[in-house]
XYZ file of C-alpha atoms in Angstrom:
585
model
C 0.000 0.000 0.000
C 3.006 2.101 0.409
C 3.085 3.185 -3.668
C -0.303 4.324 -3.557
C -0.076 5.848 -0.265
C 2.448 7.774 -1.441
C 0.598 8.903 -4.909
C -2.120 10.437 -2.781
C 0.235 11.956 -0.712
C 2.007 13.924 -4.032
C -2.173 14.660 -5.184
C -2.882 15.677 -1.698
C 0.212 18.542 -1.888
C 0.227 19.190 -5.149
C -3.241 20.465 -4.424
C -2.551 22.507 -1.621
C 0.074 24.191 -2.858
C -1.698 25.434 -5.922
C -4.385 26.824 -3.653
C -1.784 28.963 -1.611
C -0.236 29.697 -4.824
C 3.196 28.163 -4.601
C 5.466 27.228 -7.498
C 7.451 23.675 -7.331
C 8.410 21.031 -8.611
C 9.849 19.471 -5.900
C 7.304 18.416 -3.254
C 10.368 17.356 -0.961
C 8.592 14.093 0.003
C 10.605 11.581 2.067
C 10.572 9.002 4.747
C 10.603 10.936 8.087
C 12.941 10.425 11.005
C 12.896 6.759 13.111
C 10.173 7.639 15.786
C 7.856 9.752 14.166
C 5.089 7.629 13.456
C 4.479 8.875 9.263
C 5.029 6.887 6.698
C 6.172 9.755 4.244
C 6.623 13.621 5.442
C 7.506 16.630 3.521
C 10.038 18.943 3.979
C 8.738 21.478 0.944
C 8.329 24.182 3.652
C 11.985 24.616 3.064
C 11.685 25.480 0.201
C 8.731 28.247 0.194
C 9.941 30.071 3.227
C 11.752 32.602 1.044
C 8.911 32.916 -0.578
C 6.115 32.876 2.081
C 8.194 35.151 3.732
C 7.756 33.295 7.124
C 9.708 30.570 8.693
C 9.601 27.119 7.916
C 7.569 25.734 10.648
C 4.343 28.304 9.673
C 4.727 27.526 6.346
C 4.143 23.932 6.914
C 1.246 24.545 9.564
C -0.479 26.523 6.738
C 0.152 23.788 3.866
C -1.084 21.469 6.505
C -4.620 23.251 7.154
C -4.771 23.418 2.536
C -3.892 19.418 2.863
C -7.316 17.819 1.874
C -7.611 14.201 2.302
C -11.444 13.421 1.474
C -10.643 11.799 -1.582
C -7.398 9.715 -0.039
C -8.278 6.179 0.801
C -4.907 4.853 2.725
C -3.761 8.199 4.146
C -5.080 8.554 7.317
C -4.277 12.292 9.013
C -1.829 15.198 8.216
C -0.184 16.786 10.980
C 3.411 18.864 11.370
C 6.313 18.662 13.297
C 8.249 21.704 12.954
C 8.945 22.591 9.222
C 7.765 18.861 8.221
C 4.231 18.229 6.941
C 3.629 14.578 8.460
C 1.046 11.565 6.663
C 0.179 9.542 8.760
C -2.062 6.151 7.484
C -5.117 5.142 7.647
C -6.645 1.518 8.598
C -7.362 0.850 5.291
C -3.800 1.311 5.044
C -3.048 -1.523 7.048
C -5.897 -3.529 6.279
C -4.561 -3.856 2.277
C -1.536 -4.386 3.240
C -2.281 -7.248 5.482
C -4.407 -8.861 2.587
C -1.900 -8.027 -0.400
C 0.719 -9.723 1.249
C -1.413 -12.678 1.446
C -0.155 -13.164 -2.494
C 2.999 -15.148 -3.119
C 4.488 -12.565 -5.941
C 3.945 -9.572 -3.119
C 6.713 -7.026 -4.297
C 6.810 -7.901 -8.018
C 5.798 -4.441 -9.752
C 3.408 -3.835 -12.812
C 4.636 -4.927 -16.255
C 6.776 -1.977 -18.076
C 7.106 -3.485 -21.306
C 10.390 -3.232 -21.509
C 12.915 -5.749 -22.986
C 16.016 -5.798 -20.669
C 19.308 -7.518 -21.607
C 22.055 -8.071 -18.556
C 25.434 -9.277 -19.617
C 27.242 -9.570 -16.756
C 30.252 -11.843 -16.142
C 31.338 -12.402 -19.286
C 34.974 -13.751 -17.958
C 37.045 -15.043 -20.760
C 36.658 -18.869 -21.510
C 40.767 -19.467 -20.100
C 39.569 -21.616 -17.367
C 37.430 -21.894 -13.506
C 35.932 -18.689 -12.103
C 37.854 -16.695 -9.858
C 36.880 -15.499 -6.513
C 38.276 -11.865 -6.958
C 35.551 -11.861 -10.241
C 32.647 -13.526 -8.051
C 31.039 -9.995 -7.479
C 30.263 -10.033 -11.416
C 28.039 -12.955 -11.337
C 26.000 -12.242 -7.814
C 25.571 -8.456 -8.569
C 25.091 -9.485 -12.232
C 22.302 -12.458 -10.992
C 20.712 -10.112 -8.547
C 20.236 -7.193 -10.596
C 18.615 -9.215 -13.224
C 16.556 -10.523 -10.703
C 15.916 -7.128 -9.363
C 14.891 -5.525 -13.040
C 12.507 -8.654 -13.237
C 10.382 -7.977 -9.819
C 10.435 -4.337 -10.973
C 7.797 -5.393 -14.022
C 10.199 -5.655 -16.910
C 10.738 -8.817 -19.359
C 14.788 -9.788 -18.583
C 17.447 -11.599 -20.374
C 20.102 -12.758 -18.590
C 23.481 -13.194 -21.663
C 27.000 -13.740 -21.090
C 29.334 -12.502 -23.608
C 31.989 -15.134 -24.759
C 35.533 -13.706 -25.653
C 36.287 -16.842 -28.326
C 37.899 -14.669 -30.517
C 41.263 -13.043 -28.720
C 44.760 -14.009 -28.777
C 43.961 -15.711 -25.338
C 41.616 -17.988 -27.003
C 44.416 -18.484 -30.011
C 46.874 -18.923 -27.492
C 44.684 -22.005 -25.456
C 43.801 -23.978 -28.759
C 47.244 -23.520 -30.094
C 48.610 -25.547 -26.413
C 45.606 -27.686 -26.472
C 46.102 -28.982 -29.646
C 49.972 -28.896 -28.837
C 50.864 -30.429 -25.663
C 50.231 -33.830 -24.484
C 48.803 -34.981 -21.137
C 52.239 -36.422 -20.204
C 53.561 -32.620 -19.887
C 50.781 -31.418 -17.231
C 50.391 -31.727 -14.187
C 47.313 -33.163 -11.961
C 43.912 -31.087 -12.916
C 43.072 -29.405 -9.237
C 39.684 -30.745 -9.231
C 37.422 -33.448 -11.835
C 35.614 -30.742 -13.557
C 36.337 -30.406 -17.966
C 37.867 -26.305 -17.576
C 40.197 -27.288 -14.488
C 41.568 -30.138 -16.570
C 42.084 -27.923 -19.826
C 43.231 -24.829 -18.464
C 46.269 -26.788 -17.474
C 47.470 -26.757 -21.397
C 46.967 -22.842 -21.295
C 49.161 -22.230 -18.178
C 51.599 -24.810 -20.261
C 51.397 -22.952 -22.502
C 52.040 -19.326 -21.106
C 55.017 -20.951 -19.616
C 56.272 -21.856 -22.896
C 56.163 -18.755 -24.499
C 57.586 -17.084 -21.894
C 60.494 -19.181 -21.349
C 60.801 -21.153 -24.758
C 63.715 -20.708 -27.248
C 63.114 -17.669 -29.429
C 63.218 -19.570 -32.393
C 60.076 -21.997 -30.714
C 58.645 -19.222 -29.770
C 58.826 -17.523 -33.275
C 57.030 -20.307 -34.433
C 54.011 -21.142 -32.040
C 53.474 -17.368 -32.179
C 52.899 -17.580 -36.111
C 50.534 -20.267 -35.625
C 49.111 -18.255 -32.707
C 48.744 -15.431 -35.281
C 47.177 -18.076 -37.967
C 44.360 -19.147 -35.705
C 43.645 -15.019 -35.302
C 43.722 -14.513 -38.679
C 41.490 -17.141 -39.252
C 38.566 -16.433 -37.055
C 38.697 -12.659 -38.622
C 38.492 -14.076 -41.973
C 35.764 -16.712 -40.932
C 37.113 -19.706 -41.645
C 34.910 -22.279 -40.255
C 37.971 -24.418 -39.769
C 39.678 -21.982 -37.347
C 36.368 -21.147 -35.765
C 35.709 -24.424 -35.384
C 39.283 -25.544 -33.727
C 38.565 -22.974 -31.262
C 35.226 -23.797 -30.719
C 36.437 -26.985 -29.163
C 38.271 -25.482 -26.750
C 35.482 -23.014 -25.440
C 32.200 -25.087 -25.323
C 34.346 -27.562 -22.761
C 35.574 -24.584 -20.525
C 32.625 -22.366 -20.853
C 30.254 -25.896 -19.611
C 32.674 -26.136 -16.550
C 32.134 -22.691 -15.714
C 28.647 -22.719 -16.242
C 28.350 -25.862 -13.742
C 30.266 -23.651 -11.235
C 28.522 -20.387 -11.444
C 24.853 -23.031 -11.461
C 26.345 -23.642 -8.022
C 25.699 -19.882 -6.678
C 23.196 -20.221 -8.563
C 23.726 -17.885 -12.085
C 22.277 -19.135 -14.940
C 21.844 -17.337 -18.271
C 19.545 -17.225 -21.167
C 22.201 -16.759 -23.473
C 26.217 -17.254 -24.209
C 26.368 -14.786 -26.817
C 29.645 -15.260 -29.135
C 32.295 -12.485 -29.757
C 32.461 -14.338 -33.185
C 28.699 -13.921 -33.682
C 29.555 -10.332 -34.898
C 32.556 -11.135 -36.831
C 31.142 -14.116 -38.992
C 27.662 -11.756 -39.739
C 29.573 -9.261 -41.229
C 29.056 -6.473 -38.596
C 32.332 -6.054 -37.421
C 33.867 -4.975 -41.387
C 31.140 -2.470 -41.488
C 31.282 -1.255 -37.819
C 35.111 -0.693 -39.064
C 34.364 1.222 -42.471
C 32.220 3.435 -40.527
C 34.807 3.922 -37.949
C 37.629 4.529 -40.509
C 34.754 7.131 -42.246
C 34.451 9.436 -38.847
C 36.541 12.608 -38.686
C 38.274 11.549 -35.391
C 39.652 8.372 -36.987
C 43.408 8.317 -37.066
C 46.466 5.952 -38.372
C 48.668 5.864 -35.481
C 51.596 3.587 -34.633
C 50.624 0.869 -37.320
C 47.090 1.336 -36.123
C 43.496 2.778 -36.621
C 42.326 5.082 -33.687
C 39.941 6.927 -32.543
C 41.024 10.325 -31.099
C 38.595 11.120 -28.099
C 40.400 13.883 -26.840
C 37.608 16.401 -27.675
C 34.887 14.185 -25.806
C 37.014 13.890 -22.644
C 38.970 10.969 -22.978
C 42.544 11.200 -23.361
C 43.583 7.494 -24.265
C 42.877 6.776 -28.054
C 40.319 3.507 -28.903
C 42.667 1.457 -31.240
C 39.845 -0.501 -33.330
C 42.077 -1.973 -36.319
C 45.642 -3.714 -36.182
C 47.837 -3.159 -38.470
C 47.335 -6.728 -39.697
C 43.949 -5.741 -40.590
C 42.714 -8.190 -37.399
C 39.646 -6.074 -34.914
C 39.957 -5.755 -31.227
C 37.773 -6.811 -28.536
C 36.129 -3.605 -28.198
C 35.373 -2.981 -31.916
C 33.687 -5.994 -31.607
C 31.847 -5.315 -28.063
C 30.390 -2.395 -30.226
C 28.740 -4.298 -32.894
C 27.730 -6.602 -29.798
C 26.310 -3.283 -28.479
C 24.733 -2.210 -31.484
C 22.716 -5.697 -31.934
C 21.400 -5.055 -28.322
C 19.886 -1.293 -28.980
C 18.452 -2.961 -31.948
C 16.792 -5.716 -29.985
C 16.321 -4.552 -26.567
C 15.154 -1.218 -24.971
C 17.550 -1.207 -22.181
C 21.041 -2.942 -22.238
C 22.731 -3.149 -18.680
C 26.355 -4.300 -18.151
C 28.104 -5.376 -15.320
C 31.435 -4.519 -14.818
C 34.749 -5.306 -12.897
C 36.074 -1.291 -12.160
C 39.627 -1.840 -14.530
C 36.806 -1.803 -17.378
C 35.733 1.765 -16.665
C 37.663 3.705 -19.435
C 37.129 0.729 -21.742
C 33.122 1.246 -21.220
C 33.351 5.513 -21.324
C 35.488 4.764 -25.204
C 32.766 2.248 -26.001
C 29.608 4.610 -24.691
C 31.583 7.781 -26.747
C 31.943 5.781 -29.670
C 28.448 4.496 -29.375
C 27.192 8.048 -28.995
C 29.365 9.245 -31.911
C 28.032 6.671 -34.475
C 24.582 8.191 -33.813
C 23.139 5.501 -31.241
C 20.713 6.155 -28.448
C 23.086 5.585 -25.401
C 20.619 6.332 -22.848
C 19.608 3.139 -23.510
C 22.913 1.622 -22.085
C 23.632 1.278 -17.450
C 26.736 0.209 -16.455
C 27.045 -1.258 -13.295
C 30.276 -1.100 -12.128
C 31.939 -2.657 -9.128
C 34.803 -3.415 -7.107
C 36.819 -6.788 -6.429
C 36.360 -9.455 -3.960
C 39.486 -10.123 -1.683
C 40.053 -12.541 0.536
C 41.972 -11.818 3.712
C 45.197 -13.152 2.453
C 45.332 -10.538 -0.139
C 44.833 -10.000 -3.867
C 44.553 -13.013 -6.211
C 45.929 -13.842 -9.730
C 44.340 -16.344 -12.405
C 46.983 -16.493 -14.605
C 49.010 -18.998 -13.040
C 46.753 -20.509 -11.266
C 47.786 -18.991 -7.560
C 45.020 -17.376 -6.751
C 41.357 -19.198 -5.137
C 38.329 -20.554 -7.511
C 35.009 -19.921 -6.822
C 34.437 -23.495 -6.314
C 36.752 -23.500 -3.149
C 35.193 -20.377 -1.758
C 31.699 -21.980 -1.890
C 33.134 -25.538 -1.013
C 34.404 -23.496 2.161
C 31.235 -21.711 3.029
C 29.295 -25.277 2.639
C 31.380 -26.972 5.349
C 31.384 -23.779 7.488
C 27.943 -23.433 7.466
C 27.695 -27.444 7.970
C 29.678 -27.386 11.051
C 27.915 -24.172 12.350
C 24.450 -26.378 11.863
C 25.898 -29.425 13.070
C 27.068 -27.654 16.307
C 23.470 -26.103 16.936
C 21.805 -29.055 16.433
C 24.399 -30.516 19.342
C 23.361 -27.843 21.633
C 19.756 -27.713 20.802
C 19.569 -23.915 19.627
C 17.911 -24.942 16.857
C 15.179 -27.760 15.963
C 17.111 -31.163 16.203
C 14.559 -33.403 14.175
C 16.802 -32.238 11.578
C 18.079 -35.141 9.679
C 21.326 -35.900 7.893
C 19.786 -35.182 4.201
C 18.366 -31.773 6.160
C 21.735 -30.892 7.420
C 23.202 -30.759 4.125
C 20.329 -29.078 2.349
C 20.705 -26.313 5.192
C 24.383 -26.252 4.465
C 24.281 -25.668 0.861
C 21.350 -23.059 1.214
C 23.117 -21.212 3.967
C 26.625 -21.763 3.477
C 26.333 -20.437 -0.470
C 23.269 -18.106 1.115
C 26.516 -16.324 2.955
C 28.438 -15.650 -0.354
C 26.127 -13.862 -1.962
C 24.447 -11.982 0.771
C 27.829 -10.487 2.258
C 28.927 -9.898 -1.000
C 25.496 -8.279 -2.686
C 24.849 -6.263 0.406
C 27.805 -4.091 -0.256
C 27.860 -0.664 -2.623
C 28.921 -2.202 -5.585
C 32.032 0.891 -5.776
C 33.887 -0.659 -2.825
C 36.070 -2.712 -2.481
C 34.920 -5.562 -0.062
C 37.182 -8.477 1.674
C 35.278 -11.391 2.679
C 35.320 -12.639 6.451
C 34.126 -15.854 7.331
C 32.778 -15.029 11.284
C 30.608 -11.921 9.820
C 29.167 -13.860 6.682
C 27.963 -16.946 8.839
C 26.975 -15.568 11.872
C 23.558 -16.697 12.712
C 23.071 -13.529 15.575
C 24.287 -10.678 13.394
C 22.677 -8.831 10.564
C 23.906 -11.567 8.118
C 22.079 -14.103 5.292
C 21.460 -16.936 8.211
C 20.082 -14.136 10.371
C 17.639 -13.468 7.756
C 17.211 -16.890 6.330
C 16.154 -17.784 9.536
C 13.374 -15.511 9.617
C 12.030 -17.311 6.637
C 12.358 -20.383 8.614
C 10.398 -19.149 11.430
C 7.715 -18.442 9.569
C 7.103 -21.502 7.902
C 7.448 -23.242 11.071
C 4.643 -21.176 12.377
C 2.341 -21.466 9.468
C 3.132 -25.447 9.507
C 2.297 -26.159 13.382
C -0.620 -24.200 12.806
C -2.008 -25.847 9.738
C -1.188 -29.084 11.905
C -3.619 -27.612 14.255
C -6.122 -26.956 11.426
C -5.926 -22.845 12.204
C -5.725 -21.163 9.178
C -4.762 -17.486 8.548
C -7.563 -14.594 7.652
C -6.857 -11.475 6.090
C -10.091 -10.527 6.201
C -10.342 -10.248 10.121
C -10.787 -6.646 11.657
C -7.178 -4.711 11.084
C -7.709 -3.247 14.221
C -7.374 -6.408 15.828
C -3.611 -6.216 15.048
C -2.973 -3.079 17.289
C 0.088 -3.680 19.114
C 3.646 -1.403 18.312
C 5.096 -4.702 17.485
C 2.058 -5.795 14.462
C 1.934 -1.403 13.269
C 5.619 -1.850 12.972
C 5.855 -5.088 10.979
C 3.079 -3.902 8.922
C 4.639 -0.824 7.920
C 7.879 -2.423 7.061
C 5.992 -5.318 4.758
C 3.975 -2.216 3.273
C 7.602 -0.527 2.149
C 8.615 -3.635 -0.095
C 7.358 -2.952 -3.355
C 8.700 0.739 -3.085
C 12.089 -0.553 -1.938
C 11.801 -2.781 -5.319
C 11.108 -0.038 -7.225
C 13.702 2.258 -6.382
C 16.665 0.129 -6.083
C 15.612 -1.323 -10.064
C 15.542 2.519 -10.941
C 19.211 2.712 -8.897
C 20.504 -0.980 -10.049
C 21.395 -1.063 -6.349
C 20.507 -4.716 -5.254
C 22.108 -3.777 -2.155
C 19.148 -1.438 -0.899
C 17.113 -4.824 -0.796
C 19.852 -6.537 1.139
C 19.306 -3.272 3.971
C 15.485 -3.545 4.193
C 16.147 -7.548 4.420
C 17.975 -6.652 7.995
C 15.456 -3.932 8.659
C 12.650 -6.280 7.814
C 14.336 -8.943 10.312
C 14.331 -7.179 13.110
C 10.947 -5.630 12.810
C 9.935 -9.269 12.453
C 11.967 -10.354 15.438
C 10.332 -7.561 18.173
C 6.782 -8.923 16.890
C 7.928 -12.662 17.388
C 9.039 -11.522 20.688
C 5.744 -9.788 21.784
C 3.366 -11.367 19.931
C 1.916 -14.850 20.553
C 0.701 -16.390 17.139
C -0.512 -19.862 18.368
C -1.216 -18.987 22.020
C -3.662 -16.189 20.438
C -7.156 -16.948 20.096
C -9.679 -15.661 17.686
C -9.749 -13.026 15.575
C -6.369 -12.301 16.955
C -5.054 -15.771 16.238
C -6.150 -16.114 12.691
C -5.046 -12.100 12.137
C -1.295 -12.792 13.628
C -1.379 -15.558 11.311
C -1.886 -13.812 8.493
C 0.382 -11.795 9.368
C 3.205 -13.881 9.751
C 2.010 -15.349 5.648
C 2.245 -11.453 4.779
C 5.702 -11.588 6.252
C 6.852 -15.202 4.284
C 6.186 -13.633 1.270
C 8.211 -10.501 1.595
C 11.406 -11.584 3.169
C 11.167 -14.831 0.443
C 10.806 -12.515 -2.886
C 13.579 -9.872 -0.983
C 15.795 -13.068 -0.205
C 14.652 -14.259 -4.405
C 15.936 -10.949 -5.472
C 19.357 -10.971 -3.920
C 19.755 -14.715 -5.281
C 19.687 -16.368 -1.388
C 17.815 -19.541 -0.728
C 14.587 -19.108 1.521
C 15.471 -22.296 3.709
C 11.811 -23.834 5.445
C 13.837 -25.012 8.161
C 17.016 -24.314 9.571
């Protein structure tokens, strides 16, 4: 009810202020301070006191007498505090919120009609997933999820690099090198066992006779040459090599989970033909320079010192020239187009949005999200030669964590111990992995985040078990009273619910669609993870006060509808943010 509440709250002013005669634009409507019992206040009286010629305060006692509300259905009363015009609700308020959180999508906003795309993490097909990179994938999976709730139709893509030197370089040592000259794979999974041939060989061309190394390099350079002239037998060579690594890194990032409706191919947009035009058109714009045995674009006059090479002297395209035909193809086909993206990409994506914009595109229709690295607290980690940590043996380390943790409050009887040994290790994988991708998603995307064991799994502090476990609450409610044969009623007096504790809990489930709604128009999955923890302990102080099965009634059946109201919410936040919802924990 908040969303309407807060339309007839911007009628309600707007209509005042044209009586008094006021001019603006901005009706300085916000949520007021913890304590005051609103649900929105304005602070416009600011704003007008110039004008008015009196102070704050009387200029928001005199919007406050112009405020009418006979034609407002959820707000309740208008009052001020100071400069601040107050709304306060009205039962009806809490009466439809009671009964719309009764349905299981509660939070999920009006179609838009929009066609979204998300391409987020995107790493290069070299081998597993990193654990400095994880951020791409759960900001990636949770602002797709986030864009969906919010009413528009989603894609979720990943955009495979299959057509770089990196990609020449691993089907040039996979086809080279025999199993004999490897060591052990680190784990049975297809892209642990093949990225072993390209760390052979990166070794090898780094410490290889020149003469070798003058000659893998040409075929290196044959293989590149190849895919930019589409030859299917190139293109198929390194085809080979990418399906197997990009299916083990799919199975990993399934594990968070991150699944996507489509691995869309760098060499898509060579093989169509849109990369040779994309370059004639480059080569045709008056910033387009020969430089240093290359073509350029010169962005010095839109801001950007450091040229966009788009053409090698061999006549082969870069990644980026070939990101912007990607990018093209997705303004024809989609009305937004957001990207994820690791912070070293940031000039990259300011070249590509500046070229974009010069070739006469619509580039409003492009968000970047961009974010900050993972660390763990041994430091910063390195792919290339395989000394950093995998994704797999971060989550592998957060299942038996989060196993243990279980285990032990099963052994001291803090939580239920019918539990059994299948239950154990459901609860492990939905809280363990829950823990990632909570601590990780419920940080600003802009900084830089380590990852602590003790904070992410700690079932007392505002972490994913903390929450989780409000989930689980719930449903253990609901089911010992269905055992019972109570059922819930949202239909039951709202007055009946009357206590701080219910008003409280009420107002917080009432926020949830408008927290949906502004975080989508922020791509800030984070501001869900913050009502999640606000949610919880609203939840918590009712649980605490408020008897649901010892009630009788009216009461009884009200509570219990209540605590449904309250399943919902914290399950579609916890759906947004990519965290299981365990039922018991």
């Amino acid at each position: 009810m908040f969303l309407p509440f807060r339309e007839e709250v911007r009628a309600a002013l707007t209509a005042a202020l044209d009586e008094l005669g006021y001019e603006t634009t901005d009706l300085g409507i916000e949520e007021p301070p913890e304590g005051v019992d609103a649900v929105l206040a304005s602070s416009v009286a600011f704003r007008l006191a110039s004008e008015a010629g009196a102070p704050p305060p009387k200029v928001a006692a005199k919007l406050c007498e112009a405020v009418d509300l006979a034609d407002a259905e959820y707000v309740g009363r208008v009052e001020t505090q100071g400069p601040y015009v107050n709304f306060l609700p009205s039962e009806a308020y809490f009466g439809g919120t009671l009964r719309a959180g009764q349905q299981d999508s509660f939070g999920s906003l009006a179609p838009t009609g929009d066609r979204v795309v998300v391409e987020h993490t995107s790493a290069n097909p070299t081998g597993p997933v990193h654990v400095g990179r994880a951020r791409n994938p759960i900001i990636g999976d949770a602002v797709a999820n986030l864009l969906e709730y919010a009413g528009n139709d989603v894609e979720r893509h990943y955009y495979v690099n299959d057509a770089g030197r990196q990609m020449a370089v691993f089907t040039w040592a996979y086809e080279t090198f025999d199993e004999s000259d490897l060591p052990e794979p680190e784990r049975d999974r297809i892209e642990y066992d093949l990225v072993r041939y390209y760390r052979k060989g990166n070794d090898y061309l780094e410490s290889a006779d020149a003469a070798d190394v003058a000659e893998a390099e040409a075929e290196i350079e044959a293989i590149m040459q190849g895919l930019e002239a589409g030859d299917e037998e190139a293109y198929a060579r390194v085809s080979e090599v990418v399906e197997q690594v990009l299916s083990g890194m799919r199975a990993c990032l399934e594990r968070l989970p991150a699944e996507f409706d489509e691995f869309v191919r760098e060499t898509r947009f060579m093989r169509d033909g849109s990369t040779d035009d994309l370059v004639e058109r480059l080569k045709a714009l008056d910033c387009a320079v020969y430089e240093e045995d290359a073509w350029q674009l010169d962005l010095s006059e839109y801001g950007i010192e450091k040229n966009l090479v788009f053409l090698r002297s061999d006549d082969t395209s870069l990644y980026t020239t070939r990101d912007l035909a990607h990018h093209e193809w997705k303004f024809a086909n989609y009305d937004r187009a957001v990207t994820v993206l690791g912070e070293d990409h940031k000039l990259q994506a300011e070249q590509l949005r500046t070229t974009l914009d010069i070739l006469g595109n619509d580039t409003s229709k492009l968000e970047n999200v961009i974010y900050s690295y993972v660390n763990l607290p041994e430091g910063k980690m390195s792919t290339r030669r395989g000394t950093g940590v995998d994704l797999d043996d971060l989550l592998d380390e957060a299942i038996d964590r989060a196993r243990d943790e279980v285990t032990s409050r099963l052994d001291t009887r803090i939580r239920d111990d019918d539990l059994d040994e299948a239950d154990v290790e459901r609860i492990a994988h939905q809280v363990g992995i829950g823990a990632v991708r909570y601590d990780i998603v419920s940080k600003q995307p802009t900084k830089a985040i380590t990852f602590e064991w003790d904070r992410a799994l700690d079932f007392e502090a505002q972490s994913a078990p903390y929450v989780q476990y409000v989930h689980a609450r719930c449903c253990g409610i609901l089911d010992e009273a269905r055992a019972a044969g109570i059922e819930a009623d949202a239909s039951v007096d709202i007055g009946v619910l009357d206590t701080p504790e219910e008003r409280d809990l009420l107002r917080v489930v009432a926020r949830f669609p408008a927290v949906v709604e502004a975080a989508a128009e922020d791509l800030e999955p984070h501001q869900i993870a913050t009502y999640t923890r606000e949610f919880a302990e609203a939840f918590n102080a009712f649980y605490r006060e408020c008897s649901v099965l010892n009630a009788e009634g009216d009461v009884q059946q009200g509570r219990l509808a209540l605590v449904a109201a309250a399943r919902h919410t914290i399950a579609n936040a916890l759906d947004v943010l990519g965290v299981a919802a365990p039922e018991s924990m």
